[in-house]
PDB file of C-alpha atoms in Angstrom:
ATOM      1  CA  UNK A 253       1.235   6.010   0.068  1.00  0.00           C
ATOM      2  CA  UNK A 254       0.474   4.752   3.541  1.00  0.00           C
ATOM      3  CA  UNK A 255       1.726   1.437   4.852  1.00  0.00           C
ATOM      4  CA  UNK A 256      -0.162  -0.162   7.947  1.00  0.00           C
ATOM      5  CA  UNK A 257       2.232  -3.098   7.963  1.00  0.00           C
ATOM      6  CA  UNK A 258       5.644  -3.627   8.972  1.00  0.00           C
ATOM      7  CA  UNK A 259       6.510  -6.936   7.081  1.00  0.00           C
ATOM      8  CA  UNK A 260       9.368  -8.103   5.035  1.00  0.00           C
ATOM      9  CA  UNK A 261       6.785  -8.403   1.909  1.00  0.00           C
ATOM     10  CA  UNK A 262       5.366  -5.175   2.288  1.00  0.00           C
ATOM     11  CA  UNK A 263       8.539  -3.422   2.748  1.00  0.00           C
ATOM     12  CA  UNK A 264       9.810  -5.166  -0.780  1.00  0.00           C
ATOM     13  CA  UNK A 265       6.564  -4.072  -2.566  1.00  0.00           C
ATOM     14  CA  UNK A 266       7.008  -0.637  -1.202  1.00  0.00           C
ATOM     15  CA  UNK A 267      10.628  -0.248  -2.321  1.00  0.00           C
ATOM     16  CA  UNK A 268       9.319  -1.595  -5.637  1.00  0.00           C
ATOM     17  CA  UNK A 269       6.935   1.327  -5.806  1.00  0.00           C
ATOM     18  CA  UNK A 270       8.869   4.153  -4.813  1.00  0.00           C
ATOM     19  CA  UNK A 271      11.567   2.723  -7.480  1.00  0.00           C
ATOM     20  CA  UNK A 272       8.769   2.983  -9.906  1.00  0.00           C
ATOM     21  CA  UNK A 273       7.705   6.641  -8.937  1.00  0.00           C
ATOM     22  CA  UNK A 274      11.096   7.691  -8.913  1.00  0.00           C
ATOM     23  CA  UNK A 275      11.582   6.177 -12.446  1.00  0.00           C
ATOM     24  CA  UNK A 276       8.812   8.059 -13.546  1.00  0.00           C
ATOM     25  CA  UNK A 277       9.924  11.353 -12.728  1.00  0.00           C
ATOM     26  CA  UNK A 278       6.937  11.351  -9.986  1.00  0.00           C
ATOM     27  CA  UNK A 279       8.808  11.426  -6.898  1.00  0.00           C
ATOM     28  CA  UNK A 280       7.778  14.983  -5.923  1.00  0.00           C
ATOM     29  CA  UNK A 281       4.025  14.026  -6.354  1.00  0.00           C
ATOM     30  CA  UNK A 282       4.167  10.997  -3.875  1.00  0.00           C
ATOM     31  CA  UNK A 283       4.880  10.832  -0.211  1.00  0.00           C
ATOM     32  CA  UNK A 284       5.361   7.466   1.721  1.00  0.00           C
ATOM     33  CA  UNK A 285       4.307   7.062   5.511  1.00  0.00           C
ATOM     34  CA  UNK A 286       5.880   3.588   6.692  1.00  0.00           C
ATOM     35  CA  UNK A 287       4.126   1.337   9.368  1.00  0.00           C
ATOM     36  CA  UNK A 288       1.071   3.763   9.920  1.00  0.00           C
ATOM     37  CA  UNK A 289      -0.809   2.367  13.307  1.00  0.00           C
ATOM     38  CA  UNK A 290      -4.415   1.749  11.785  1.00  0.00           C
ATOM     39  CA  UNK A 291      -5.711   3.860  14.593  1.00  0.00           C
ATOM     40  CA  UNK A 292      -3.964   6.599  13.249  1.00  0.00           C
ATOM     41  CA  UNK A 293      -4.844   6.027   9.490  1.00  0.00           C
ATOM     42  CA  UNK A 294      -7.834   8.045   9.700  1.00  0.00           C
ATOM     43  CA  UNK A 295      -6.055  11.272  10.129  1.00  0.00           C
ATOM     44  CA  UNK A 296      -4.053  10.795   6.931  1.00  0.00           C
ATOM     45  CA  UNK A 297      -6.647   9.179   4.607  1.00  0.00           C
ATOM     46  CA  UNK A 298      -8.081  12.483   3.463  1.00  0.00           C
ATOM     47  CA  UNK A 299      -4.592  13.736   2.128  1.00  0.00           C
ATOM     48  CA  UNK A 300      -4.605  10.706  -0.422  1.00  0.00           C
ATOM     49  CA  UNK A 301      -6.028  10.902  -3.792  1.00  0.00           C
ATOM     50  CA  UNK A 302      -6.697   7.085  -4.474  1.00  0.00           C
ATOM     51  CA  UNK A 303      -6.824   3.940  -2.121  1.00  0.00           C
ATOM     52  CA  UNK A 304      -4.988   1.122  -3.386  1.00  0.00           C
ATOM     53  CA  UNK A 305      -6.096  -2.366  -2.501  1.00  0.00           C
ATOM     54  CA  UNK A 306      -3.515  -4.601  -4.236  1.00  0.00           C
ATOM     55  CA  UNK A 307      -3.860  -8.466  -3.279  1.00  0.00           C
ATOM     56  CA  UNK A 308      -2.471 -10.330  -5.939  1.00  0.00           C
ATOM     57  CA  UNK A 309      -2.213 -13.528  -4.836  1.00  0.00           C
ATOM     58  CA  UNK A 310      -5.384 -14.896  -3.865  1.00  0.00           C
ATOM     59  CA  UNK A 311      -8.865 -14.618  -4.300  1.00  0.00           C
ATOM     60  CA  UNK A 312     -11.049 -11.999  -1.907  1.00  0.00           C
ATOM     61  CA  UNK A 313     -14.724 -13.411  -1.197  1.00  0.00           C
ATOM     62  CA  UNK A 314     -14.892 -10.339   1.301  1.00  0.00           C
ATOM     63  CA  UNK A 315     -14.483  -6.925   1.209  1.00  0.00           C
ATOM     64  CA  UNK A 316     -11.422  -5.915   3.276  1.00  0.00           C
ATOM     65  CA  UNK A 317     -11.382  -3.271   5.926  1.00  0.00           C
ATOM     66  CA  UNK A 318      -8.991  -1.201   3.920  1.00  0.00           C
ATOM     67  CA  UNK A 319     -11.886  -0.517   1.126  1.00  0.00           C
ATOM     68  CA  UNK A 320     -14.203   0.583   3.829  1.00  0.00           C
ATOM     69  CA  UNK A 321     -11.444   3.040   5.453  1.00  0.00           C
ATOM     70  CA  UNK A 322     -10.602   4.385   1.646  1.00  0.00           C
ATOM     71  CA  UNK A 323     -14.455   5.307   0.706  1.00  0.00           C
ATOM     72  CA  UNK A 324     -15.140   6.434   4.284  1.00  0.00           C
ATOM     73  CA  UNK A 325     -12.458   9.112   3.623  1.00  0.00           C
ATOM     74  CA  UNK A 326     -13.995   9.577   0.211  1.00  0.00           C
ATOM     75  CA  UNK A 327     -11.289   8.317  -1.444  1.00  0.00           C
ATOM     76  CA  UNK A 328     -11.680   5.936  -5.296  1.00  0.00           C
ATOM     77  CA  UNK A 329     -10.398   2.459  -4.713  1.00  0.00           C
ATOM     78  CA  UNK A 330      -8.276   0.842  -7.232  1.00  0.00           C
ATOM     79  CA  UNK A 331      -8.481  -2.942  -6.276  1.00  0.00           C
ATOM     80  CA  UNK A 332      -5.912  -5.763  -7.685  1.00  0.00           C
ATOM     81  CA  UNK A 333      -7.505  -9.024  -7.129  1.00  0.00           C
ATOM     82  CA  UNK A 334      -7.470 -12.592  -8.817  1.00  0.00           C
ATOM     83  CA  UNK A 335     -10.003 -15.125 -10.085  1.00  0.00           C
ATOM     84  CA  UNK A 336     -13.270 -14.417  -9.242  1.00  0.00           C
ATOM     85  CA  UNK A 337     -13.122 -11.984  -6.240  1.00  0.00           C
ATOM     86  CA  UNK A 338     -16.742 -11.703  -6.416  1.00  0.00           C
ATOM     87  CA  UNK A 339     -17.687  -9.743  -3.237  1.00  0.00           C
ATOM     88  CA  UNK A 340     -15.365  -7.146  -3.716  1.00  0.00           C
ATOM     89  CA  UNK A 341     -16.144  -6.980  -7.189  1.00  0.00           C
ATOM     90  CA  UNK A 342     -19.710  -6.631  -6.547  1.00  0.00           C
ATOM     91  CA  UNK A 343     -18.792  -4.099  -3.946  1.00  0.00           C
ATOM     92  CA  UNK A 344     -16.837  -1.595  -6.010  1.00  0.00           C
ATOM     93  CA  UNK A 345     -18.923  -1.861  -8.730  1.00  0.00           C
ATOM     94  CA  UNK A 346     -22.449  -1.771  -7.608  1.00  0.00           C
ATOM     95  CA  UNK A 347     -21.299   1.291  -5.622  1.00  0.00           C
ATOM     96  CA  UNK A 348     -19.172   3.036  -8.267  1.00  0.00           C
ATOM     97  CA  UNK A 349     -16.378   3.464  -5.982  1.00  0.00           C
ATOM     98  CA  UNK A 350     -13.601   2.472  -8.171  1.00  0.00           C
ATOM     99  CA  UNK A 351     -12.316  -0.477 -10.374  1.00  0.00           C
ATOM    100  CA  UNK A 352     -11.290  -4.021  -9.724  1.00  0.00           C
ATOM    101  CA  UNK A 353      -8.578  -5.935 -12.086  1.00  0.00           C
ATOM    102  CA  UNK A 354      -7.703  -9.126 -12.097  1.00  0.00           C
ATOM    103  CA  UNK A 355      -4.247  -8.778 -13.671  1.00  0.00           C
ATOM    104  CA  UNK A 356      -1.564  -6.090 -13.401  1.00  0.00           C
ATOM    105  CA  UNK A 357      -1.377  -4.930 -17.126  1.00  0.00           C
ATOM    106  CA  UNK A 358      -5.283  -4.202 -16.799  1.00  0.00           C
ATOM    107  CA  UNK A 359      -4.692  -2.476 -13.300  1.00  0.00           C
ATOM    108  CA  UNK A 360      -1.736  -0.335 -14.774  1.00  0.00           C
ATOM    109  CA  UNK A 361      -4.065   0.838 -17.599  1.00  0.00           C
ATOM    110  CA  UNK A 362      -7.172   1.505 -15.671  1.00  0.00           C
ATOM    111  CA  UNK A 363      -5.013   3.203 -12.665  1.00  0.00           C
ATOM    112  CA  UNK A 364      -3.245   5.543 -15.277  1.00  0.00           C
ATOM    113  CA  UNK A 365      -6.905   6.362 -16.672  1.00  0.00           C
ATOM    114  CA  UNK A 366      -8.048   7.290 -13.111  1.00  0.00           C
ATOM    115  CA  UNK A 367      -5.132   9.391 -12.743  1.00  0.00           C
ATOM    116  CA  UNK A 368      -5.641  11.216 -15.913  1.00  0.00           C
ATOM    117  CA  UNK A 369      -9.004  12.419 -15.386  1.00  0.00           C
ATOM    118  CA  UNK A 370     -10.989  13.885 -13.215  1.00  0.00           C
ATOM    119  CA  UNK A 371     -11.399  11.639  -9.725  1.00  0.00           C
ATOM    120  CA  UNK A 372     -14.921  11.113  -8.742  1.00  0.00           C
ATOM    121  CA  UNK A 373     -16.509  13.590  -6.107  1.00  0.00           C
ATOM    122  CA  UNK A 374     -15.139  12.697  -2.813  1.00  0.00           C
ATOM    123  CA  UNK A 375     -18.665  13.342  -1.116  1.00  0.00           C
ATOM    124  CA  UNK A 376     -20.004  10.790  -3.489  1.00  0.00           C
ATOM    125  CA  UNK A 377     -18.003   8.160  -2.540  1.00  0.00           C
ATOM    126  CA  UNK A 378     -18.358   8.752   1.067  1.00  0.00           C
ATOM    127  CA  UNK A 379     -22.080   8.698   0.938  1.00  0.00           C
ATOM    128  CA  UNK A 380     -21.928   5.081  -0.422  1.00  0.00           C
ATOM    129  CA  UNK A 381     -19.855   4.206   2.934  1.00  0.00           C
ATOM    130  CA  UNK A 382     -22.371   5.276   4.774  1.00  0.00           C
ATOM    131  CA  UNK A 383     -24.563   2.298   3.507  1.00  0.00           C
ATOM    132  CA  UNK A 384     -22.005  -0.015   5.230  1.00  0.00           C
ATOM    133  CA  UNK A 385     -21.564   0.435   8.678  1.00  0.00           C
ATOM    134  CA  UNK A 386     -20.758  -1.972  11.430  1.00  0.00           C
ATOM    135  CA  UNK A 387     -24.158  -1.523  12.913  1.00  0.00           C
ATOM    136  CA  UNK A 388     -25.832  -2.509   9.652  1.00  0.00           C
ATOM    137  CA  UNK A 389     -23.575  -5.319   9.058  1.00  0.00           C
ATOM    138  CA  UNK A 390     -24.054  -6.506  12.479  1.00  0.00           C
ATOM    139  CA  UNK A 391     -28.037  -6.211  11.694  1.00  0.00           C
ATOM    140  CA  UNK A 392     -27.618  -8.131   8.465  1.00  0.00           C
ATOM    141  CA  UNK A 393     -25.567 -11.097  10.361  1.00  0.00           C
ATOM    142  CA  UNK A 394     -28.474 -11.218  12.740  1.00  0.00           C
ATOM    143  CA  UNK A 395     -31.321 -10.970  10.327  1.00  0.00           C
ATOM    144  CA  UNK A 396     -29.308 -13.995   8.483  1.00  0.00           C
ATOM    145  CA  UNK A 397     -29.114 -16.048  11.989  1.00  0.00           C
ATOM    146  CA  UNK A 398     -33.039 -15.389  12.331  1.00  0.00           C
ATOM    147  CA  UNK A 399     -33.476 -16.626   9.095  1.00  0.00           C
ATOM    148  CA  UNK A 400     -31.635 -19.892   9.412  1.00  0.00           C
ATOM    149  CA  UNK A 401     -33.016 -20.213  12.840  1.00  0.00           C
ATOM    150  CA  UNK A 402     -36.892 -20.038  11.826  1.00  0.00           C
ATOM    151  CA  UNK A 403     -36.277 -22.569   8.949  1.00  0.00           C
ATOM    152  CA  UNK A 404     -35.410 -25.256  11.436  1.00  0.00           C
TER     153      UNK A 404
END
């Protein structure tokens, strides 16, 4: 488990996760790295098995950078988001890079299922990441702006 933030809320969440992992008897299977600087994250992601993107308290109408970081490393992602969260849902489902759940019981069931079966090939997931580069995103935004200006 890699934490990139050092906020009180994140420390509380990670402490609960660590306690749950210990109660499940999986402490030897999990490693916690706290306050990992973002610029060093790429060195550690390949050692992970799954990328967790847990945003339980608000809708995400964007695809968060964490999701891109994880799939670039070939990690399937497990996303917890409420409500519609259409962008992240569409991204995950259309690229087959993991799952999105709207509530914790569903998330826990899907996450357990993900852990119990063979994970998708990292190369397949990393290939999906190549479609989503910063340059490609910039070109898409530029095209939208050009289209809007052409309509005026």
